[in-house]
mmCIF file of C-alpha atoms and ligand atoms in Angstrom:
data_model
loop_
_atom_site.group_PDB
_atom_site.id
_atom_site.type_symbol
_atom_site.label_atom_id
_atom_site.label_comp_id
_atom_site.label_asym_id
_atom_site.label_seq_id
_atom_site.Cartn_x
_atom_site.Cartn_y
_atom_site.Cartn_z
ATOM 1 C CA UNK A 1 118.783 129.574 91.418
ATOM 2 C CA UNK A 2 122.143 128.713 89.936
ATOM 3 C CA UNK A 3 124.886 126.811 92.082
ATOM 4 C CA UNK A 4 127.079 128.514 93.587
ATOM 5 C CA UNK A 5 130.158 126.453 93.711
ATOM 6 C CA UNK A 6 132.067 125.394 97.162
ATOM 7 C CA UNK A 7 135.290 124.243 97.532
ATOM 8 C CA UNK A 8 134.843 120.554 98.247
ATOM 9 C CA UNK A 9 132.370 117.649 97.605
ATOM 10 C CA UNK A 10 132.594 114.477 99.728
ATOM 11 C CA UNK A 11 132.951 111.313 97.778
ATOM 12 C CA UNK A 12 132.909 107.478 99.499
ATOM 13 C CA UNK A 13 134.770 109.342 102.450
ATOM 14 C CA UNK A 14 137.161 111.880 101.203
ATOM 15 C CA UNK A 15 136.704 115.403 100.452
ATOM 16 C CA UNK A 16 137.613 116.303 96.958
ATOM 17 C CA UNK A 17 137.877 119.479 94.905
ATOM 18 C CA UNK A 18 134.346 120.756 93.495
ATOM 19 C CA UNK A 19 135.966 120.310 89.683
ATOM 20 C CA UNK A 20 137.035 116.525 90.477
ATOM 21 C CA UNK A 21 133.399 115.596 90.948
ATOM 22 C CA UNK A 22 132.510 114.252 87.657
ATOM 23 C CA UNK A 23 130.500 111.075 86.374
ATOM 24 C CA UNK A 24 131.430 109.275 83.382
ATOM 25 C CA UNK A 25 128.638 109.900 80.442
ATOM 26 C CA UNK A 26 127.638 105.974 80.150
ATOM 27 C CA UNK A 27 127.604 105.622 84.439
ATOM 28 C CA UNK A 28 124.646 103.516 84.918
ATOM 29 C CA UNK A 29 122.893 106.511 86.508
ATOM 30 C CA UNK A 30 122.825 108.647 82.881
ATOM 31 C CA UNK A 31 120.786 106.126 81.503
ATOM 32 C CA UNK A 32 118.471 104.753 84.075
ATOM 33 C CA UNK A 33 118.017 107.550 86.751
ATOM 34 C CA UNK A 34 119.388 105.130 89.087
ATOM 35 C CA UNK A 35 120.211 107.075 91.669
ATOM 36 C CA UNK A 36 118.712 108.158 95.531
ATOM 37 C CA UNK A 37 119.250 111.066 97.349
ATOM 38 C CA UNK A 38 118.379 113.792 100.090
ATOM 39 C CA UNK A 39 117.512 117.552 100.169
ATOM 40 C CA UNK A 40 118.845 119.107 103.901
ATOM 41 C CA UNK A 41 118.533 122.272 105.169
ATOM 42 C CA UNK A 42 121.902 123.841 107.177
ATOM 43 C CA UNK A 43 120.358 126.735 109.394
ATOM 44 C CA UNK A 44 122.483 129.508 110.565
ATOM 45 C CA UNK A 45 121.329 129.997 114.023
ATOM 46 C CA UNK A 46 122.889 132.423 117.014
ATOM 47 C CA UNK A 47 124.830 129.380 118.608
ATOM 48 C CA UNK A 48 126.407 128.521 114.859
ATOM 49 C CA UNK A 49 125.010 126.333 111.738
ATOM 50 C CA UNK A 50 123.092 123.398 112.598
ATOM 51 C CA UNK A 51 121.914 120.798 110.368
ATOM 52 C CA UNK A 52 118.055 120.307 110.586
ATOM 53 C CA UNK A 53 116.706 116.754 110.906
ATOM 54 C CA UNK A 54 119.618 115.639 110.013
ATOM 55 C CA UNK A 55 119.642 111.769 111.460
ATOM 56 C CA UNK A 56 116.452 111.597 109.694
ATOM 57 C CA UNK A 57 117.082 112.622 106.378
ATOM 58 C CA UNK A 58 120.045 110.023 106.624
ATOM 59 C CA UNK A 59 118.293 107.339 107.300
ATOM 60 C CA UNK A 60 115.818 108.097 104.941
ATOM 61 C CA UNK A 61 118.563 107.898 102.576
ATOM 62 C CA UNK A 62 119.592 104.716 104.075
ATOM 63 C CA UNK A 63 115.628 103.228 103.321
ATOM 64 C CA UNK A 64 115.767 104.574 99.662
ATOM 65 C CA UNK A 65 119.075 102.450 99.130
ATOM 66 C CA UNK A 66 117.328 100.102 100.641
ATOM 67 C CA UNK A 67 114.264 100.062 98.588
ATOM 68 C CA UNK A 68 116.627 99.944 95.186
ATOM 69 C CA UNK A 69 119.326 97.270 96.384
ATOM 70 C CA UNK A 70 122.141 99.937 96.702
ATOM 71 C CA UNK A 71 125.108 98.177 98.851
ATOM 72 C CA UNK A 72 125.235 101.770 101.508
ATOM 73 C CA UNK A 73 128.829 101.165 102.573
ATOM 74 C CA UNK A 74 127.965 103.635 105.490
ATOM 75 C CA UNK A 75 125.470 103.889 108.145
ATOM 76 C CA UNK A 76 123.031 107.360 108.619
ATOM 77 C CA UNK A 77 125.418 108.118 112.229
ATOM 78 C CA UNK A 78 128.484 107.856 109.384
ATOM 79 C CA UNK A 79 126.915 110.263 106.349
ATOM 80 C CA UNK A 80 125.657 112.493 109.142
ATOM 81 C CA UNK A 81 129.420 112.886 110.784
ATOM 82 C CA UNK A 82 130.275 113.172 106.842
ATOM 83 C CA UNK A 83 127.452 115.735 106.577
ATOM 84 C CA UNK A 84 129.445 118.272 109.504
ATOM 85 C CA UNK A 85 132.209 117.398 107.924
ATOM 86 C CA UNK A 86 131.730 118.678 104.545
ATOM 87 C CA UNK A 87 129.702 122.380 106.113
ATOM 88 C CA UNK A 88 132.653 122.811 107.835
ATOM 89 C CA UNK A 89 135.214 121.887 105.128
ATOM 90 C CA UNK A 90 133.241 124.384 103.405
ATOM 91 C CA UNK A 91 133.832 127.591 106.342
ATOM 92 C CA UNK A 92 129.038 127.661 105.188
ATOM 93 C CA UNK A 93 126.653 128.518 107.093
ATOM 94 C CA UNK A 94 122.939 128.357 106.347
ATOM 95 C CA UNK A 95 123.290 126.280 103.559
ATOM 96 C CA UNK A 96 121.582 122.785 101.562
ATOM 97 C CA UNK A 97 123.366 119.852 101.552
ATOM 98 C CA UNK A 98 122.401 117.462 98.685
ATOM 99 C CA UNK A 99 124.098 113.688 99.811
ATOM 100 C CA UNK A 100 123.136 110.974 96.456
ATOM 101 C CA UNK A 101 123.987 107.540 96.360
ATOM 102 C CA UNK A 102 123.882 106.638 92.301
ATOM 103 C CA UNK A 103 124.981 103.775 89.950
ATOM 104 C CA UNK A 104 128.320 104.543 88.739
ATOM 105 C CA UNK A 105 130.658 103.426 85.668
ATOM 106 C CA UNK A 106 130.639 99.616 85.262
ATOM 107 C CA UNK A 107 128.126 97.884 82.945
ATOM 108 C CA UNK A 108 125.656 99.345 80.755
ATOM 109 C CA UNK A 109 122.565 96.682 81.094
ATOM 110 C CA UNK A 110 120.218 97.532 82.875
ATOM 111 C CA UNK A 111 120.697 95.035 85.680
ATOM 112 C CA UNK A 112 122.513 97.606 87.866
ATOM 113 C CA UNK A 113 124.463 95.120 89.977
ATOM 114 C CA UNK A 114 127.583 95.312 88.014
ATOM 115 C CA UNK A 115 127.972 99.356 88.175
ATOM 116 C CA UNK A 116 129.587 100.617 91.406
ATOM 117 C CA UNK A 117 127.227 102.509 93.966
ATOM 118 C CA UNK A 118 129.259 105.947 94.375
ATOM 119 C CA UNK A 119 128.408 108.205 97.465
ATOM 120 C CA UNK A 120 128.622 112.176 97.037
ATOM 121 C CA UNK A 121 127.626 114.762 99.057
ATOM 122 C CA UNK A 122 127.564 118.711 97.873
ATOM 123 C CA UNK A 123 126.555 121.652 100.218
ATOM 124 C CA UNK A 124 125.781 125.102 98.570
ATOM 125 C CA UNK A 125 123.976 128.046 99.683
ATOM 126 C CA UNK A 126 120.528 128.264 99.310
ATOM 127 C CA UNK A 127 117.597 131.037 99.590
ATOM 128 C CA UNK A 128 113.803 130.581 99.233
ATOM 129 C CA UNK A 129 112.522 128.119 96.962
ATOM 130 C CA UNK A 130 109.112 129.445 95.573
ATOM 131 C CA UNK A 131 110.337 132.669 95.815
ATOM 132 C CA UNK A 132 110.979 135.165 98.583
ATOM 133 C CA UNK A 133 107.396 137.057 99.224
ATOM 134 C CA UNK A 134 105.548 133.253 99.131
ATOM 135 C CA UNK A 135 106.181 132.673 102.628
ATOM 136 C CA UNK A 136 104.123 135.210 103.612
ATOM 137 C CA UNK A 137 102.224 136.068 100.850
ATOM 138 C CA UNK A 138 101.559 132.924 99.764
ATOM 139 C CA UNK A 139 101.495 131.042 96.323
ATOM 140 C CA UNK A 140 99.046 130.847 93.348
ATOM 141 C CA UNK A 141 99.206 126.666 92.209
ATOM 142 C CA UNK A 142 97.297 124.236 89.903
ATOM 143 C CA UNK A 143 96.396 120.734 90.008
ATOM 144 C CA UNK A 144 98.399 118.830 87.408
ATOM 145 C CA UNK A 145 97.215 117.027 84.434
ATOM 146 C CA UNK A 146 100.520 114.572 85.363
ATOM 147 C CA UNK A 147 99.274 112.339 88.163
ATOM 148 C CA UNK A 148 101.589 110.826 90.717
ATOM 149 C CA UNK A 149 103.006 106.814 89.999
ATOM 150 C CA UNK A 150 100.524 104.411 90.504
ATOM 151 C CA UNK A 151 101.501 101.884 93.699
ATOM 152 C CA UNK A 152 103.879 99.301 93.114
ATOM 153 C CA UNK A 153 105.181 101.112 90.460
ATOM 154 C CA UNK A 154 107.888 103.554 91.058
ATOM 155 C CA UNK A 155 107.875 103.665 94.736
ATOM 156 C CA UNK A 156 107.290 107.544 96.471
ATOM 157 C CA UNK A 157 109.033 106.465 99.671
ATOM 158 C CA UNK A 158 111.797 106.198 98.181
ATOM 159 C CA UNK A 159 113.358 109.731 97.057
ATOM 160 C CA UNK A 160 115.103 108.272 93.872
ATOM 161 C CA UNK A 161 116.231 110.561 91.247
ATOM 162 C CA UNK A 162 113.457 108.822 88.273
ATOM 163 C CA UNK A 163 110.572 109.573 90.523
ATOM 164 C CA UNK A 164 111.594 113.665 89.650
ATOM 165 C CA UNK A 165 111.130 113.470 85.825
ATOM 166 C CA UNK A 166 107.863 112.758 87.175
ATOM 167 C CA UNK A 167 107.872 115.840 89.536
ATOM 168 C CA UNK A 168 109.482 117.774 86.520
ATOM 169 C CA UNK A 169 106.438 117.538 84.581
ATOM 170 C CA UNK A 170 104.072 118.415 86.843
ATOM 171 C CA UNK A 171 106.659 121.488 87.627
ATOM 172 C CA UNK A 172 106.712 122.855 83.847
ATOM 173 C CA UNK A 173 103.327 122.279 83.133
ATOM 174 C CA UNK A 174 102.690 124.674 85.801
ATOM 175 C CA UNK A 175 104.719 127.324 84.705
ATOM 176 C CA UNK A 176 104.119 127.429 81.302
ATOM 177 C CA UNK A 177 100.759 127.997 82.697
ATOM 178 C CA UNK A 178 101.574 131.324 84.983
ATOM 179 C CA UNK A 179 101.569 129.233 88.426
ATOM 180 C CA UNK A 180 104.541 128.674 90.311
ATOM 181 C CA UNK A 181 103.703 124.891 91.447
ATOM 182 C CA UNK A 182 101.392 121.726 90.896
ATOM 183 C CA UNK A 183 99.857 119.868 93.125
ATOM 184 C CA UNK A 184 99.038 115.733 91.667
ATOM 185 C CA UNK A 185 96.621 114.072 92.439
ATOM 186 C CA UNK A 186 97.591 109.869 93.214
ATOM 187 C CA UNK A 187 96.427 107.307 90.190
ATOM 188 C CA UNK A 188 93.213 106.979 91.881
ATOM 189 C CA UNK A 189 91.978 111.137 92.010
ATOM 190 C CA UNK A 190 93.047 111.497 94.956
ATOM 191 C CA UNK A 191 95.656 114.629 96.504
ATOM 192 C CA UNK A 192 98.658 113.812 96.467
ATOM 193 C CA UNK A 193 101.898 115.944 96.603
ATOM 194 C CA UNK A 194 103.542 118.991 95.125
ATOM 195 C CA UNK A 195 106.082 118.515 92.712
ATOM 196 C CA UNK A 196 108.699 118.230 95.585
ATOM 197 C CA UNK A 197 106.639 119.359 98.502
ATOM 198 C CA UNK A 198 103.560 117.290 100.593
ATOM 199 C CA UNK A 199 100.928 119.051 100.862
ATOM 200 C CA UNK A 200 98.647 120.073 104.036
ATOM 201 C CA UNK A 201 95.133 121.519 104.469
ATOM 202 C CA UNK A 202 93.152 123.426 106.911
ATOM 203 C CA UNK A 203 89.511 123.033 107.381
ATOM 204 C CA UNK A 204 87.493 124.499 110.918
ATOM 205 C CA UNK A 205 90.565 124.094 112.830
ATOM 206 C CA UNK A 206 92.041 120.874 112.026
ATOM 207 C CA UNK A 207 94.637 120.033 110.028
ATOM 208 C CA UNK A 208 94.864 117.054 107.361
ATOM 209 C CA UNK A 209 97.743 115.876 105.438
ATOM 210 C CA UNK A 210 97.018 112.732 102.736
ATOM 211 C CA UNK A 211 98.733 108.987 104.360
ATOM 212 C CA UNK A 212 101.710 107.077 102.623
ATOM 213 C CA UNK A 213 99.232 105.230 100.756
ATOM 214 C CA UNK A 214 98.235 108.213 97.967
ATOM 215 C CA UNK A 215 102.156 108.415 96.766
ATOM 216 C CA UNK A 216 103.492 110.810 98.714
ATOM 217 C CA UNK A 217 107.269 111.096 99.734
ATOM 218 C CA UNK A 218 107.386 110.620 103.879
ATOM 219 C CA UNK A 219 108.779 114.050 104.305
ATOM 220 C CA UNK A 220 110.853 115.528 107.396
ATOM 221 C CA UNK A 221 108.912 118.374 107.029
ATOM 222 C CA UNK A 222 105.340 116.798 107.370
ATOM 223 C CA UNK A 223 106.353 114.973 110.331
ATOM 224 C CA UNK A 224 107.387 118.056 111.707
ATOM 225 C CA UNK A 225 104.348 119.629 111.149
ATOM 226 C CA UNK A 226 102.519 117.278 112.464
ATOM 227 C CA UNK A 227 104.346 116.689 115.882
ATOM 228 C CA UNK A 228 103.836 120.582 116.182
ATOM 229 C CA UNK A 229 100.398 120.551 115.217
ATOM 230 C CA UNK A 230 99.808 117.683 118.573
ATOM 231 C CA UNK A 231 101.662 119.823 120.505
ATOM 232 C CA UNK A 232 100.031 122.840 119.631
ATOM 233 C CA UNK A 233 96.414 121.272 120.409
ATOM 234 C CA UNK A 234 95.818 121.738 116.742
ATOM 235 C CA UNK A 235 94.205 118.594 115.862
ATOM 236 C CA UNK A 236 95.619 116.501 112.729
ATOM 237 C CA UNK A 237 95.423 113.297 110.666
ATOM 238 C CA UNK A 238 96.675 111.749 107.899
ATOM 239 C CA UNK A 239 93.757 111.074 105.607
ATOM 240 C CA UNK A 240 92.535 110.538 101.935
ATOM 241 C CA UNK A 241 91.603 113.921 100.511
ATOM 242 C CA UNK A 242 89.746 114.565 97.643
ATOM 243 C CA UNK A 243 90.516 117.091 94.889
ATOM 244 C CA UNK A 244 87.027 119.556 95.871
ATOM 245 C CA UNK A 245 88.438 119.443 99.511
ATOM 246 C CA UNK A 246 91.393 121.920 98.714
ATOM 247 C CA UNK A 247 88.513 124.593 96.810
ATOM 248 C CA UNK A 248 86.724 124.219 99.801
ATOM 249 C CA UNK A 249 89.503 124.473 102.366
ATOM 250 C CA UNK A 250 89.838 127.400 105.268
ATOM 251 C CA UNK A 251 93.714 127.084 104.264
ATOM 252 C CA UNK A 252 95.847 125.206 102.322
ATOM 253 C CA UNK A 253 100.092 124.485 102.569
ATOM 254 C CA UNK A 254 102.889 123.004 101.147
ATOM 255 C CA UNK A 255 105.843 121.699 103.419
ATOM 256 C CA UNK A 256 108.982 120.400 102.545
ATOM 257 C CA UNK A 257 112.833 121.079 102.763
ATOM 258 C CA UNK A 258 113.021 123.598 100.435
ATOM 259 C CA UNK A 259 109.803 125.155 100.366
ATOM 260 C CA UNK A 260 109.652 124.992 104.316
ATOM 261 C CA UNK A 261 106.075 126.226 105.063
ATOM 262 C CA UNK A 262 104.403 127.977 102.119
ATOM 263 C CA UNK A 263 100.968 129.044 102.302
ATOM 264 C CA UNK A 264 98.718 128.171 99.069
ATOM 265 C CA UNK A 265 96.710 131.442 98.379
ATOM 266 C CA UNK A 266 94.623 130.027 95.300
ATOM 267 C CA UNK A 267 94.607 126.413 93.379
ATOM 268 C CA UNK A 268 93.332 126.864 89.967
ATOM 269 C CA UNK A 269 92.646 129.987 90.606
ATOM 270 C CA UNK A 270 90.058 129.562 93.373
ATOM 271 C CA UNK A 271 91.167 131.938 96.018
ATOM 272 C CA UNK A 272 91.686 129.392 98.954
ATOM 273 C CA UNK A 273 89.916 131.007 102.113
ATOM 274 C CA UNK A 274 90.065 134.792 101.795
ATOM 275 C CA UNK A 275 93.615 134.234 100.043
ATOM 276 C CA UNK A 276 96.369 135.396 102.600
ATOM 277 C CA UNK A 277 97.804 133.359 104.737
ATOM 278 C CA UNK A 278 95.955 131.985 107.201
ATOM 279 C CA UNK A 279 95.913 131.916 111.467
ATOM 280 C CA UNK A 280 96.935 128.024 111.453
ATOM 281 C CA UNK A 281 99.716 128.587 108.618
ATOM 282 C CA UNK A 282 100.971 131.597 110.317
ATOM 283 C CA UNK A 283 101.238 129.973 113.654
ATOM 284 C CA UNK A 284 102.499 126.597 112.575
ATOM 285 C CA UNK A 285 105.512 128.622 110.429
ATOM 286 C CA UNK A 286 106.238 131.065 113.462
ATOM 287 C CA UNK A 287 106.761 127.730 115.520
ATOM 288 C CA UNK A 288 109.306 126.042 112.808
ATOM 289 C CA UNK A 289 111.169 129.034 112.305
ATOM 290 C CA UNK A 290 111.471 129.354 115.776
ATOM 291 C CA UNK A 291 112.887 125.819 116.292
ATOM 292 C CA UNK A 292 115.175 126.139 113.007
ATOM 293 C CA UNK A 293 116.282 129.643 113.761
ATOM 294 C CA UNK A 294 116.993 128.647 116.870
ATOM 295 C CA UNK A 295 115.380 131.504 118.993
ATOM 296 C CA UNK A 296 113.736 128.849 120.567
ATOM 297 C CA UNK A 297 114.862 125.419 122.568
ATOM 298 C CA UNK A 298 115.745 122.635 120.446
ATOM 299 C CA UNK A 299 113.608 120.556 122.401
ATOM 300 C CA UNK A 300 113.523 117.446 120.445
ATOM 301 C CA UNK A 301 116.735 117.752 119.360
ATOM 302 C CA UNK A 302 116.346 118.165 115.946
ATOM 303 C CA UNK A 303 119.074 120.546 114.846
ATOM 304 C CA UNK A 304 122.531 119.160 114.707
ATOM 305 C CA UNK A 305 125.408 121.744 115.432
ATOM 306 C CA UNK A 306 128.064 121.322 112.176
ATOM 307 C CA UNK A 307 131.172 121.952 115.506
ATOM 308 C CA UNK A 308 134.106 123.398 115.420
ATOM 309 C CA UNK A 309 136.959 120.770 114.453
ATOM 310 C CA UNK A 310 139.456 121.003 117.215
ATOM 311 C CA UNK A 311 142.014 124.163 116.708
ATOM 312 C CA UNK A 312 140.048 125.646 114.662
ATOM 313 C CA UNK A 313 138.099 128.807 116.232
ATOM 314 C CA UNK A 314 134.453 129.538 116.991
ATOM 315 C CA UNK A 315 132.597 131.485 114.232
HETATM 316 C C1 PLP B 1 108.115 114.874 96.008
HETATM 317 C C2 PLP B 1 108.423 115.451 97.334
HETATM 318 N N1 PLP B 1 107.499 115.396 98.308
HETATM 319 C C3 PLP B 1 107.731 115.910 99.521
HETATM 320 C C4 PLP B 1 108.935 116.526 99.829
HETATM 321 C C5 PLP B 1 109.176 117.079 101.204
HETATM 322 O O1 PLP B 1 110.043 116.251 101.913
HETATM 323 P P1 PLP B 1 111.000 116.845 103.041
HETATM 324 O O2 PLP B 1 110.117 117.564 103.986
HETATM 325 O O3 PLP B 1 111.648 115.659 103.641
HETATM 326 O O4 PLP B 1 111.959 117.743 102.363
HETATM 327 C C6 PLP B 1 109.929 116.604 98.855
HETATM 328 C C7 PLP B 1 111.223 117.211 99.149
HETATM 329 O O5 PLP B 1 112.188 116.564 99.266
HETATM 330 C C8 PLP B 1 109.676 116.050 97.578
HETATM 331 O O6 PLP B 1 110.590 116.113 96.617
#
């Protein structure tokens, strides 16, 4: 998945050429990881692009700075008008936008307060993220040796660029292995996450997903599913789940920006159900693509039209 390269990045509220964008080597964020950010999806849908959840991932942003003592000189309404801004600076469509507020060039302690907080935000295009046959097909994962941070370490609300060399390791580890994700487990044994995806299972009908509390990111994506799932009459809770649940699960799926809805076909190489993707998967998926796409009511208004700056004509 290389970048393909746009024309502009925003930065503290201008737009700036792709090749000005550049960080000074001893920036606080180099050396410490000191940095939050945000994964968003831009669907191309029949009425035009429109940003998915897009007031949500802001503000999510908005916690993490919180969470870290980053000074956010703008609100989630401002880096969502910034967010438009940018897709259509950019003549995208479906695209990911990638918005991180970091520790610039000041001191080089680690006491971050001296270095500058810098806000960019980069759009790109984007295709499948666990390749293009696992959304229906499904994908083969492991559990990871690497668990998840402990509590009150590193904190998994907050999406903050050092909780990913975390994520990183539980990613190689299962590649070098032959899968094509991990799933951790939280300090205690307990399921946890994907490497950058939470994590969902299916047993006789109901749907389970583990709570804040076992180090899991508070994905857009798994409150989506789970305002579908109540308004599909599928029932669901948030819940501790042990590692033997997932061998023993009727289905099993990852959610998340990137990897969307991706059914799980075996963990460790225990087929999960009859490994394909299952009834609850495949309706749960039909209903978000449906809603991204689109092709059906936004009904809780969850997709953000990038608009058409005035004089500027309707693509
Ligand atoms: C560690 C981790 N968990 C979960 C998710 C899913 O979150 P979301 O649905 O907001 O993309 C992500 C993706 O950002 C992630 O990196």
């Amino acid at each position: 998945m290389s970048i393909k390269k746009t024309e502009k990045i925003w930065h503290n509220g201008k737009l700036i050429p792709w090749d000005d964008a550049k960080v000074h080597v001893v920036s606080h964020v180099i050396s410490y990881g000191s940095a939050v950010f945000e994964g968003i999806r831009c669907y191309g849908t029949k009425q035009g692009p429109a940003i998915f959840r897009l007031r949500e991932h802001m503000q999510r942003l908005v916690n993490s700075a919180r969470i870290y003592r980053m000074e956010l000189r703008y609100t989630a309404d401002e880096l969502s008008t910034a967010a438009c801004e940018l897709v259509r600076a950019n003549k995208m469509g479906a695209c990911y936008l990638r918005p991180i507020v970091l520790r610039g060039y000041g001191d080089v302690g680690v006491n971050p307060f001296p270095s500058p907080v810098e806000v960019y935000m980069s759009c790109w295009e984007w295709g499948s993220y666990l390749g293009e046959e696992a959304r229906e097909q499904g994908v083969d994962v492991c559990i990871s040796s690497w668990t998840r941070m402990a509590a009150n370490t590193l904190p998994a609300m907050a999406k903050s660029a050092a909780n990913y060399m975390n994520s990183q390791l539980i990613r190689m580890e299962a590649m070098v292995n032959g899968y094509v994700e991990g799933i951790a487990l939280d300090s205690n044994g307990y399921v946890s996450e994907g490497s950058g995806e939470n994590l969902f299972v299916v047993s006789d009908g109901a749907v389970c997903t583990p709570p804040l509390a076992n180090s899991v990111l508070p994905g857009i994506t798994r409150n989506t599913v789970i305002t579908l799932c109540r308004e599909m009459d599928i029932p669901v809770t948030e819940q501790v789940i042990p590692r033997e649940l997932l061998y023993i699960a009727d289905e099993v799926f990852f959610s998340g920006t990137a990897a969307e809805i991706t059914p799980i076909r075996s963990i460790d190489r225990v087929k999960i159900g009859s490994g394909v993707r299952g009834p609850v998967t495949a309706r749960l998926q039909e209903e978000f693509f449906a809603l991204t796409g689109g092709a059906k009511p936004d009904r809780h208004a969850w997709l953000t039209p990038i608009g058409v700056p005035a004089g500027a004509s309707a693509r």
